[in-house]
XYZ file of C-alpha atoms in Angstrom:
580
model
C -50.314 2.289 46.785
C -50.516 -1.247 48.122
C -49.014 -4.089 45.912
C -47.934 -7.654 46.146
C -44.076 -8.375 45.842
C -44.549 -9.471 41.738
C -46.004 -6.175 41.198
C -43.049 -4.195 43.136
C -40.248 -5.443 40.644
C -42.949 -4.676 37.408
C -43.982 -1.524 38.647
C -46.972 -0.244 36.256
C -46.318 -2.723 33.424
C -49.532 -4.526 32.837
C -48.726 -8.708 32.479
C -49.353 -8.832 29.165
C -46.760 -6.375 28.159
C -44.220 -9.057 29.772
C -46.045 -12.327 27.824
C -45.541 -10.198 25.010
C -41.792 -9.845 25.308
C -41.292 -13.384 27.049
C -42.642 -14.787 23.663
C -40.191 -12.852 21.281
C -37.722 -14.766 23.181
C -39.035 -18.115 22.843
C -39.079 -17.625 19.210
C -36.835 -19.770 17.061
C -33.886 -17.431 17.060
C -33.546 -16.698 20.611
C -33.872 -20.585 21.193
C -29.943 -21.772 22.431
C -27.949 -24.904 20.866
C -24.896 -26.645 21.135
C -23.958 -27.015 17.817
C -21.520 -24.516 16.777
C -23.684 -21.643 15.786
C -22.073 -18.473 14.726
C -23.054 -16.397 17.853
C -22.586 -12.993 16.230
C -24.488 -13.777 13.395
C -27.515 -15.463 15.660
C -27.233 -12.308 17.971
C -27.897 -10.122 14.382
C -30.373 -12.567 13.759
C -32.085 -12.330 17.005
C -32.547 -8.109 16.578
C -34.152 -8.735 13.567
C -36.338 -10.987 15.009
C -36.670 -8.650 18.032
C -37.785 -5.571 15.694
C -40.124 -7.841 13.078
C -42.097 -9.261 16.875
C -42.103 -5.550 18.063
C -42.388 -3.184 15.549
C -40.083 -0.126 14.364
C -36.887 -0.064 16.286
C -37.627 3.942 17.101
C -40.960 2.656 18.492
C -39.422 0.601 21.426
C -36.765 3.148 21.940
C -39.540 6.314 22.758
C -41.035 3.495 25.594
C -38.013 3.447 27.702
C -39.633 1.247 30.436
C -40.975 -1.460 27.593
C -37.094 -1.177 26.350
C -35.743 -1.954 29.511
C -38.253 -4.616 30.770
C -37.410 -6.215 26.915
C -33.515 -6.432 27.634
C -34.620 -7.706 31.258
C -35.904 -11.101 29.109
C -33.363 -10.561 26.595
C -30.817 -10.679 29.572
C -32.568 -13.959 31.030
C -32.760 -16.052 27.981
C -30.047 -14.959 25.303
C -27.523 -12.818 27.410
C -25.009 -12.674 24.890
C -27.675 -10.424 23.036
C -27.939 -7.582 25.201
C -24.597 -5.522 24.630
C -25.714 -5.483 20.750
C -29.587 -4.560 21.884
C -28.536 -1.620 23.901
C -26.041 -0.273 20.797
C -29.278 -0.586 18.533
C -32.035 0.720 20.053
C -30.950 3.151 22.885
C -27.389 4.287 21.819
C -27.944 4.144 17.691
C -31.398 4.602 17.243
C -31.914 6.581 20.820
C -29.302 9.496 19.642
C -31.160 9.530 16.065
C -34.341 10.397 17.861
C -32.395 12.703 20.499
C -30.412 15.049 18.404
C -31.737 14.264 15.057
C -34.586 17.454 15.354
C -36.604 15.312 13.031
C -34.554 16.170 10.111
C -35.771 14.221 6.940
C -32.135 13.446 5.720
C -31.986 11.244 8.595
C -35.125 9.133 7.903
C -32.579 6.941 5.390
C -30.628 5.661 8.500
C -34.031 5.663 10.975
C -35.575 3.318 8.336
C -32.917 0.910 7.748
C -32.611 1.338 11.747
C -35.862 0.077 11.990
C -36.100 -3.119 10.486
C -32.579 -4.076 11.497
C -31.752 -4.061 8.080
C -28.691 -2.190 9.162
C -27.243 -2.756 12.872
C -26.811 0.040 15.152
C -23.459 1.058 16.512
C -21.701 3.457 18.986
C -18.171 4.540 18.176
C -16.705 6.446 21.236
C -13.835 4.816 22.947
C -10.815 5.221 21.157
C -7.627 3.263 21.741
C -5.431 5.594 23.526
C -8.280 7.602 25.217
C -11.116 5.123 26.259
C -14.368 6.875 26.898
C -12.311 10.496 28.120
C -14.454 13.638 26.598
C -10.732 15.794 26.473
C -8.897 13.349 25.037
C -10.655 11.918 21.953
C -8.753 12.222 18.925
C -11.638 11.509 15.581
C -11.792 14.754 13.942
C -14.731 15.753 11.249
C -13.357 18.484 9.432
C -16.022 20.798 7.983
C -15.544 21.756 4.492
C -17.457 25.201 3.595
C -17.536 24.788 0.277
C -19.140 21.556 -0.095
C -21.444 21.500 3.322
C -19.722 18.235 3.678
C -17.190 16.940 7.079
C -14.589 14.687 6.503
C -13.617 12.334 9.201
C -10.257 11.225 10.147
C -7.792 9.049 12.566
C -5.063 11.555 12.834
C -3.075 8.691 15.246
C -3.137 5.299 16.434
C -4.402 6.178 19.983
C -7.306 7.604 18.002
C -8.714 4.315 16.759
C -12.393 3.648 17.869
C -11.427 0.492 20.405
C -14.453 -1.950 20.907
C -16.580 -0.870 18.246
C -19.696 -3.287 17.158
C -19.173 -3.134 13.495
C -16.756 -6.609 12.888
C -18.942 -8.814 11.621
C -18.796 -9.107 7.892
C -22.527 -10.456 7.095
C -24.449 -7.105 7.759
C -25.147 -3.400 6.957
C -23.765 -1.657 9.631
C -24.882 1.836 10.965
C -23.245 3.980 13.865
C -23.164 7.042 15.564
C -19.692 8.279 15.856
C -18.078 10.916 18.507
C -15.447 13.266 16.906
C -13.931 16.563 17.367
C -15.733 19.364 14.939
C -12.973 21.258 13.270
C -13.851 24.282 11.861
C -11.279 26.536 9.784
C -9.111 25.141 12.395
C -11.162 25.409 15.609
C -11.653 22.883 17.790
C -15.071 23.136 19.090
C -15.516 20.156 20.954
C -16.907 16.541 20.574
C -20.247 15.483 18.958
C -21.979 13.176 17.342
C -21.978 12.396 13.663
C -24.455 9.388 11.985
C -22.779 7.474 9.546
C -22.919 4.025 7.602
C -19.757 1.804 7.994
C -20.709 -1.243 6.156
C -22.665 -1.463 2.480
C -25.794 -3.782 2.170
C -23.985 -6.450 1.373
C -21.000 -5.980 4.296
C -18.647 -4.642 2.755
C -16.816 -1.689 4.950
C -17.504 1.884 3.340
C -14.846 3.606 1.254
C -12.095 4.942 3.655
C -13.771 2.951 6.850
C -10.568 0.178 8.048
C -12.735 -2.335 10.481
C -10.064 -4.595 11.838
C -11.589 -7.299 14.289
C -10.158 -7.628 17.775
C -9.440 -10.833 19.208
C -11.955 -13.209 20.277
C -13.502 -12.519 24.039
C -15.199 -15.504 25.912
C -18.088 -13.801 26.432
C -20.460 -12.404 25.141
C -19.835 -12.693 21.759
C -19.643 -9.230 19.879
C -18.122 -8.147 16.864
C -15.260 -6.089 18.419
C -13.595 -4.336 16.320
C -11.259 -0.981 16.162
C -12.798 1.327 13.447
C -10.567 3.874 11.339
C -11.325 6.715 9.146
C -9.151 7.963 6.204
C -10.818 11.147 4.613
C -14.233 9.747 4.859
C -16.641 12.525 3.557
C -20.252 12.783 4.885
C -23.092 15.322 4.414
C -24.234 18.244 6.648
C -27.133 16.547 8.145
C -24.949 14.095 10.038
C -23.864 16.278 12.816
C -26.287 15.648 15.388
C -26.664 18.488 18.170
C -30.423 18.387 18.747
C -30.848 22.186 17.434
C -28.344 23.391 20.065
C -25.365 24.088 16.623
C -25.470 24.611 13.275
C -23.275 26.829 10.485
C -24.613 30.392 9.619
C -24.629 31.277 6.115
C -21.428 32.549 5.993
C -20.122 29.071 6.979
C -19.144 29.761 10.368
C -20.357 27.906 13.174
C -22.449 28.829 15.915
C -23.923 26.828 19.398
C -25.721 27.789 22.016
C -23.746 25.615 24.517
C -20.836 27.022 24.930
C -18.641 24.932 27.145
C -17.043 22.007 25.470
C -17.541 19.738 28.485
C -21.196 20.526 27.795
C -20.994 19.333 24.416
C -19.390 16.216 24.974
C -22.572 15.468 28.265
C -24.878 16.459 24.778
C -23.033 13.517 22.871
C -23.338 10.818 25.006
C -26.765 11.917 26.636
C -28.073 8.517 25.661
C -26.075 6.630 28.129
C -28.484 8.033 30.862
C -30.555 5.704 29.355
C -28.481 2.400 28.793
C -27.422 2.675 31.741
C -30.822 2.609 33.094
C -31.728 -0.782 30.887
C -28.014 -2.464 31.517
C -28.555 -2.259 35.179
C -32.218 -3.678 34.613
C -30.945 -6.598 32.816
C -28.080 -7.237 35.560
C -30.571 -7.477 37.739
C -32.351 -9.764 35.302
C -29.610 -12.408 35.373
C -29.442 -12.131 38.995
C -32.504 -13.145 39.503
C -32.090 -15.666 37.359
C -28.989 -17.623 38.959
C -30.730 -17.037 42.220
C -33.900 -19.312 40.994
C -31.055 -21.791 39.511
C -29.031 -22.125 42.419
C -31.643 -21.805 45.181
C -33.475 -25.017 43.711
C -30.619 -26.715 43.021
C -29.501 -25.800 46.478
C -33.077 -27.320 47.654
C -32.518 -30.955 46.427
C -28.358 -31.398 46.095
C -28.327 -34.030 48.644
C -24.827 -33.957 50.862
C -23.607 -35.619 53.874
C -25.459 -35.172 56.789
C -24.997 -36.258 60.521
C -24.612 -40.405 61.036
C -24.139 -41.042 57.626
C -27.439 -39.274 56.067
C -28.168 -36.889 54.009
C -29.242 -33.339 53.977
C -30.197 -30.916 51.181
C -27.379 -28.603 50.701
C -29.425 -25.879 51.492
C -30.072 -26.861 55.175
C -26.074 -25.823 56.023
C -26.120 -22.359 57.309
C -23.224 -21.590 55.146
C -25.516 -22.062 52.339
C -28.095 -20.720 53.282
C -26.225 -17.194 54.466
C -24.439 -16.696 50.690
C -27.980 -17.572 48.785
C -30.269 -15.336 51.491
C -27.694 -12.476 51.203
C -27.676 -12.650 47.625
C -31.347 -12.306 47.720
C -31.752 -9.385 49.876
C -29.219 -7.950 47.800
C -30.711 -8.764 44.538
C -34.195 -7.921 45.246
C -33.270 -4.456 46.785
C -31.477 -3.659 43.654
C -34.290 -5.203 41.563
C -37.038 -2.326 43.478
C -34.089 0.343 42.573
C -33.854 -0.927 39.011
C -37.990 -0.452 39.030
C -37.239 3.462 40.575
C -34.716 4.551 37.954
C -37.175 3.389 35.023
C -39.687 5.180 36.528
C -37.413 8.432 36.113
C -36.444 7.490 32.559
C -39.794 7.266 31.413
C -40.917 10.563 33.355
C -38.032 12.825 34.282
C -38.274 14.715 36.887
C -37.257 18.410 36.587
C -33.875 18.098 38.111
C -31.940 16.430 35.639
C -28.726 16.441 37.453
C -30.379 14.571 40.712
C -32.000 12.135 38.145
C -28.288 11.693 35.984
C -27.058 11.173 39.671
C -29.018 8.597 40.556
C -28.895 6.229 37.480
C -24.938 6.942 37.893
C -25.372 5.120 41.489
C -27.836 2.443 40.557
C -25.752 1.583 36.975
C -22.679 0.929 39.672
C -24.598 -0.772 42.394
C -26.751 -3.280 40.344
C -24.046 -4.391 38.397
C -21.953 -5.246 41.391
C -24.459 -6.668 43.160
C -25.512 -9.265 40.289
C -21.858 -9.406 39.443
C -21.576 -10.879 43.254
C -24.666 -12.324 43.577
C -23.887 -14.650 40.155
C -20.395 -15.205 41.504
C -21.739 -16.716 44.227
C -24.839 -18.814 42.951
C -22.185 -19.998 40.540
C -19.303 -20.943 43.588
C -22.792 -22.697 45.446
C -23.163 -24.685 42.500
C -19.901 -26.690 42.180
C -18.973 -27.741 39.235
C -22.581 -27.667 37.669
C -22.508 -23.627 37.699
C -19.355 -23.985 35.256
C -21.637 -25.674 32.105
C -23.212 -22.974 29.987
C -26.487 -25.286 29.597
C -26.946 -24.222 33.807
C -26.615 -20.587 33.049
C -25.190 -18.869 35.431
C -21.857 -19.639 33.768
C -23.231 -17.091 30.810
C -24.455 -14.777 33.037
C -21.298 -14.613 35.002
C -19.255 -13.146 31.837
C -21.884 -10.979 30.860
C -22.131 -9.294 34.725
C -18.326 -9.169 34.134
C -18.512 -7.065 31.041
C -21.572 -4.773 32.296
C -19.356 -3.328 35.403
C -17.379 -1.532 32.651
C -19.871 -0.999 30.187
C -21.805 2.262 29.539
C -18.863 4.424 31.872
C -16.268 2.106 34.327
C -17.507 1.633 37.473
C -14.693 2.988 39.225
C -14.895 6.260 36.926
C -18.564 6.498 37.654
C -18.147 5.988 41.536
C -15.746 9.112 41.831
C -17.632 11.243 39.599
C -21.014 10.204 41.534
C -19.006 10.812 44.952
C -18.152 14.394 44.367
C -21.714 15.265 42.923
C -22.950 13.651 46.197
C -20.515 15.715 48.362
C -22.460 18.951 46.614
C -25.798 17.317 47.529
C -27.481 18.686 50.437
C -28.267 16.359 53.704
C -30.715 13.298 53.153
C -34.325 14.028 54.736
C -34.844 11.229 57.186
C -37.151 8.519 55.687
C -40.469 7.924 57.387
C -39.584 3.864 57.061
C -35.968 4.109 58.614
C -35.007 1.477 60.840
C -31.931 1.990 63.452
C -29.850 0.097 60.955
C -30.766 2.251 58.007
C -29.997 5.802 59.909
C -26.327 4.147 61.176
C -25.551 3.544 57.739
C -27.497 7.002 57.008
C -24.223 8.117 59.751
C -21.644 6.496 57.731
C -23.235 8.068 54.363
C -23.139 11.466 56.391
C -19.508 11.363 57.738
C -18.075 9.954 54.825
C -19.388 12.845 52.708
C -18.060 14.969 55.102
C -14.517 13.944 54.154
C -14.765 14.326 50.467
C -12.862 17.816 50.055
C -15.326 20.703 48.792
C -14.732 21.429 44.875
C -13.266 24.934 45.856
C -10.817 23.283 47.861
C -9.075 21.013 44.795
C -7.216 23.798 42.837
C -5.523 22.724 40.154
C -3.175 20.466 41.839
C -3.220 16.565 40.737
C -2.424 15.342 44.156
C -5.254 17.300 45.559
C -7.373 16.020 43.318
C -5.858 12.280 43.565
C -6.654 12.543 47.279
C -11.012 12.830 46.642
C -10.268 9.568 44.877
C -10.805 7.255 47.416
C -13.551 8.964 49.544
C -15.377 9.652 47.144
C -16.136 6.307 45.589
C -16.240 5.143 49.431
C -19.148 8.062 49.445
C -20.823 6.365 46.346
C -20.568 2.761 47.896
C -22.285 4.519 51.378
C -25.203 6.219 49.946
C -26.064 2.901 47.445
C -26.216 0.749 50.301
C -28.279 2.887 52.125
C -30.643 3.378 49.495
C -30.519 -0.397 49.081
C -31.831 -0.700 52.560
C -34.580 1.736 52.702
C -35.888 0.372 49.398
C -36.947 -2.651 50.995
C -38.126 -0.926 53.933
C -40.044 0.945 51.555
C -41.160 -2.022 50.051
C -42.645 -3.837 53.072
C -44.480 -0.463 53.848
C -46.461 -0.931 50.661
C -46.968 -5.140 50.970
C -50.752 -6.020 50.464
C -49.516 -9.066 52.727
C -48.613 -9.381 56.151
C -45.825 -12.149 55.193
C -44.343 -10.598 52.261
C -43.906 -7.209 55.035
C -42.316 -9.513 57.284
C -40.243 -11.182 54.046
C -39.095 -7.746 52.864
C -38.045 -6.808 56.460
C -36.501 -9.588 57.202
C -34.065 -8.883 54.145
C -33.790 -5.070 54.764
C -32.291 -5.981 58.173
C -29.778 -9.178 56.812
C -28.940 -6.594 53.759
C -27.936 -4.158 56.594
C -26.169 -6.751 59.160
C -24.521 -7.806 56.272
C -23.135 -4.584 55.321
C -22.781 -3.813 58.837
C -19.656 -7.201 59.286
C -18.202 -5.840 56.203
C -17.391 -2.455 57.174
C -17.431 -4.030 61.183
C -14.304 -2.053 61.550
C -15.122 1.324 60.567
C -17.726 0.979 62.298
C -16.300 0.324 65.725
C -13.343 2.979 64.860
C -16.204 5.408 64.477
C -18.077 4.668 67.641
C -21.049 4.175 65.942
C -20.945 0.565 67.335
C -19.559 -1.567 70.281
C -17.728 -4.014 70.767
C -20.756 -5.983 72.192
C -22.740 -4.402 68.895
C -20.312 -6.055 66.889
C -20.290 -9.554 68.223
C -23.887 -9.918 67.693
C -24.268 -9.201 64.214
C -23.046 -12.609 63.473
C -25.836 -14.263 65.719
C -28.486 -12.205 64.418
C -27.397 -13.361 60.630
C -28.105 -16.617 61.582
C -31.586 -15.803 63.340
C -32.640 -13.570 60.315
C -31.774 -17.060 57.849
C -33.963 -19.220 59.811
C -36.571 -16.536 59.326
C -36.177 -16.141 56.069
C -36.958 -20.090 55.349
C -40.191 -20.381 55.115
C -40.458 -16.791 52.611
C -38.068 -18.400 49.854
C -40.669 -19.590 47.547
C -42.667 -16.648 47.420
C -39.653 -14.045 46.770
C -38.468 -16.597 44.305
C -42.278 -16.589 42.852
C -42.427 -12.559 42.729
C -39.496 -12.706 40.103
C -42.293 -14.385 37.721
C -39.220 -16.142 35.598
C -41.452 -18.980 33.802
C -39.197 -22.243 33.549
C -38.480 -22.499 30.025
C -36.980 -19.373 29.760
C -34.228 -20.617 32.170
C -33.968 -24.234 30.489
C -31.266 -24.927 33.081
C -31.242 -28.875 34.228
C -29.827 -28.129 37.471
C -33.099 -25.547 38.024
C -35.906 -28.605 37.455
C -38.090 -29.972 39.734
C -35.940 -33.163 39.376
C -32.909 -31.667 38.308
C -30.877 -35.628 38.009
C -33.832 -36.474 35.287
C -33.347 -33.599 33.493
C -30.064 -34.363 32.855
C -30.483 -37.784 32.131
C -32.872 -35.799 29.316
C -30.103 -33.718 28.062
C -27.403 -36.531 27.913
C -30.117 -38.856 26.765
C -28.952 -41.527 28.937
C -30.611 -44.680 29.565
């Protein structure tokens, strides 16, 4: 269907729906200051806010693509808020909804849920163990004679590490991942709801919340969680009808594999991950706007003693136009995956896949992408009040949050190397099918899963090719999604705009891996050489479509509230320092 580029990166959101969550934050709580507020307790403040402007907290979380689009303006205008959005509403609330079968012992939490009253939390990672299925140590012991588990830290390496739960000033409500022991069985990792704090803060008898050390950014109450005999009832193991005790107190489950249990237990990260990469892109966008006007009216020496705008250097101009392509291919991939989340298809393990590789390619790209706008900025992208300083350190805690990046690159590689051949894409361009060639040969070289036995260093050796595999196939994607793109512009000049930044996306890609590529003999030495020329040519095409690729990210001004991003960005600061 043909659209213009605005309604590529909202898909089938109406505009209202995004007016609607652009003016939760512009409300009073969302609104940033410089005077020393606790951020922790605005960013409780804030999801209280968020769930009194948008109703029940299980409401937003069953409209996945209204969820995601929300932590997209969440991401833009209070970053530091997102981490503790995602825990409430898609990890907390999410697995409530998942695995909770609608039992009415859980409607206690699910209301308190709702309202914010009590924060969501996540407890997964332990200390010694991270976020490793076989290695968690939190055990709920099931007691037959009173219906009732009792959770425990049998060791230090079993503390939950990076829990939410710190701060002191609210109820606080998690899900927590622990081994179910069962007259001394071990029958694999799940999901238990439980309260950590009281009403009034205090931590629940035999919880131990100890706060971690401050992090720049964002702020979250980190914390490692303990348990010491904590006793909770029967309806807090969540397995979404898949487990249960029969009457004679033994246990029963229709998934047997353990593995399988623990994919059951963190089944909602399918869907942060979705949203997290969504609001990477977010910010990306963002410090793009920020630095690309900025870029547009920084005067610097020119030729015979002038001045130029900073953005007429080529140097410039190839880091921001880069960044673009880069940004807004991701940003038509973040648009695809909440498509899927919102209607599955009915291969779940192609649809897991693919958020896997989108989660690691958005947040590297707007982890590079802000990196840059923030190095283009000089010492204006280091002040908070310009922005792109906050949405560096949030892009910096994204690549490792909701599964590493490196973890999730492997484990996509060696799903891909199962994968049967790619289809050839009726919009493929000759630099899309030679990175198709690299996808192709590189999956070639990722050893078979019957070949890895049991040996470590056979194993060890997929390492590398397969996250080189991952990398491959999310370029290429990258690529034909703007391809894609131009084939369904309304507009002759946005077709030509999204061309123009499939082809620098590719020739960019192309001088990185320039090497591989001529070891391969998939291009010449002549080839080569001319990549760098035809950079340039694409930059001076790309000139005149700025504005309106900078217009289709529809970020309204005073949701960035950046000086340096003004129409007259040496007044605006002369407004924020008051100066005369």
């Amino acid at each position: 269907m043909p659209v213009d580029l605005r309604g590529m990166l909202r898909g089938a959101d109406p505009d209202a729906l995004h007016k609607e969550l652009q003016d939760v934050v512009r409300s009073e709580p969302f609104r940033r200051d410089g005077r020393g507020t606790d951020r922790v307790a605005r960013v409780h403040a804030q999801l209280r806010a968020a769930c009194a402007a948008l109703g029940p907290a299980r409401e937003l979380a069953l409209y996945p693509r209204k969820l995601s689009a929300f932590m997209e303006w969440t991401a833009v205008a209070a970053p530091d808020a997102v981490p503790a959005f995602l825990l409430h509403y898609q990890l907390a609330v999410g697995t409530l909804l998942a695995l909770g079968e609608g039992c009415a012992e859980l409607e206690e939490y699910l209301a308190e849920l709702d309202d914010a009253s009590a924060a969501g939390a996540f407890l997964l990672t332990e200390l010694g163990h991270g976020g490793s299925g076989p290695g968690l140590e939190t055990r709920a012991v099931y007691d037959a004679t009173t219906g009732e588990f009792v959770v425990g830290t049998p060791t230090t390496r079993a503390v939950k590490f990076m829990a939410g739960p710190a701060h002191p000033g609210a109820a606080r409500t998690g899900v927590v991942a622990a081994r179910l022991i069962v007259d001394g069985e071990d029958h694999g990792v799940f999901p238990f709801v439980m309260r950590l704090r009281e009403r009034d803060g205090r931590p629940v008898r035999g919880v131990t919340i100890t706060p971690l050390p401050e992090k720049p950014f964002p702020p979250a109450d980190c914390a490692v969680v303990s348990f010491e005999r904590v006793r909770i009832p029967g309806h807090a193991l969540l397995t979404g009808g898949t487990a249960g005790f029969r009457a004679d107190g033994s246990f029963r489950s229709s998934i047997t594999a353990p593995r399988e249990r623990f994919r059951q237990t963190i089944g909602q990260l399918y869907h942060s991950r979705t949203s997290l990469a969504a609001a990477a892109m977010a910010m990306a966008r963002a410090a793009l706007v920020i630095a690309l006007r900025y870029a547009a009216q920084r005067q610097v020496p020119g030729p015979g003693g002038g001045t130029v705008p900073m953005l007429a250097y080529r140097t410039v101009q190839r880091d921001l136009f880069t960044g673009l392509a880069r940004v807004f291919a991701g940003s038509l991939l973040a648009e695809r995956a909440k498509d899927g989340v919102a209607v599955p298809s009915l291969d779940r393990e192609a649809d897991e896949l693919f958020v896997m590789v989108v989660k690691v390619l958005l947040t590297e790209t707007a982890l590079q992408a802000v990196q840059m706008c923030r190095a283009r900025c000089g010492a204006q992208g280091l002040f908070p009040v310009n922005r792109i300083a906050e949405y560096l350190s949030a892009c910096e805690e994204f690549v490792t949050s909701e599964g590493d990046n490196q973890v999730l690159k492997i484990t996509a590689g060696r799903r891909l190397r199962r994968c049967a051949e790619r289809a050839s894409s009726d919009c493929a361009s000759s630099w899309s099918e030679l990175m198709a060639e690299r996808e192709r040969r590189l999956r070639g070289r990722v050893p078979c899963p019957a070949e890895e036995g049991d040996d470590f260093d056979v194993w060890n050796a997929q390492v590398l090719p397969a996250a080189a595999l991952t990398d491959a196939h999310a370029q290429r994607l990258a690529v034909e999604a703007l391809l894609e793109g131009a084939e369904r512009c309304t507009d002759a000049s946005d077709a030509e705009a999204l061309t123009l930044l499939a082809e620098l996306h590719a020739a960019d890609h192309a001088g990185r891996h320039g090497g591989w590529y001529l070891c391969e003999g998939l291009l010449t030495p002549a080839q080569a050489s001319r990549v760098e020329k035809r950079t340039t040519e694409l930059c001076d095409r790309l000139v005149p479509h700025v504005p309106a690729l900078l217009d289709a990210f529809g970020i309204p001004d005073d949701l960035l509230t950046a000086p340096i991003a003004a129409a007259d960005y040496v007044a605006a600061w002369r407004d924020v320092l008051q100066l005369q």
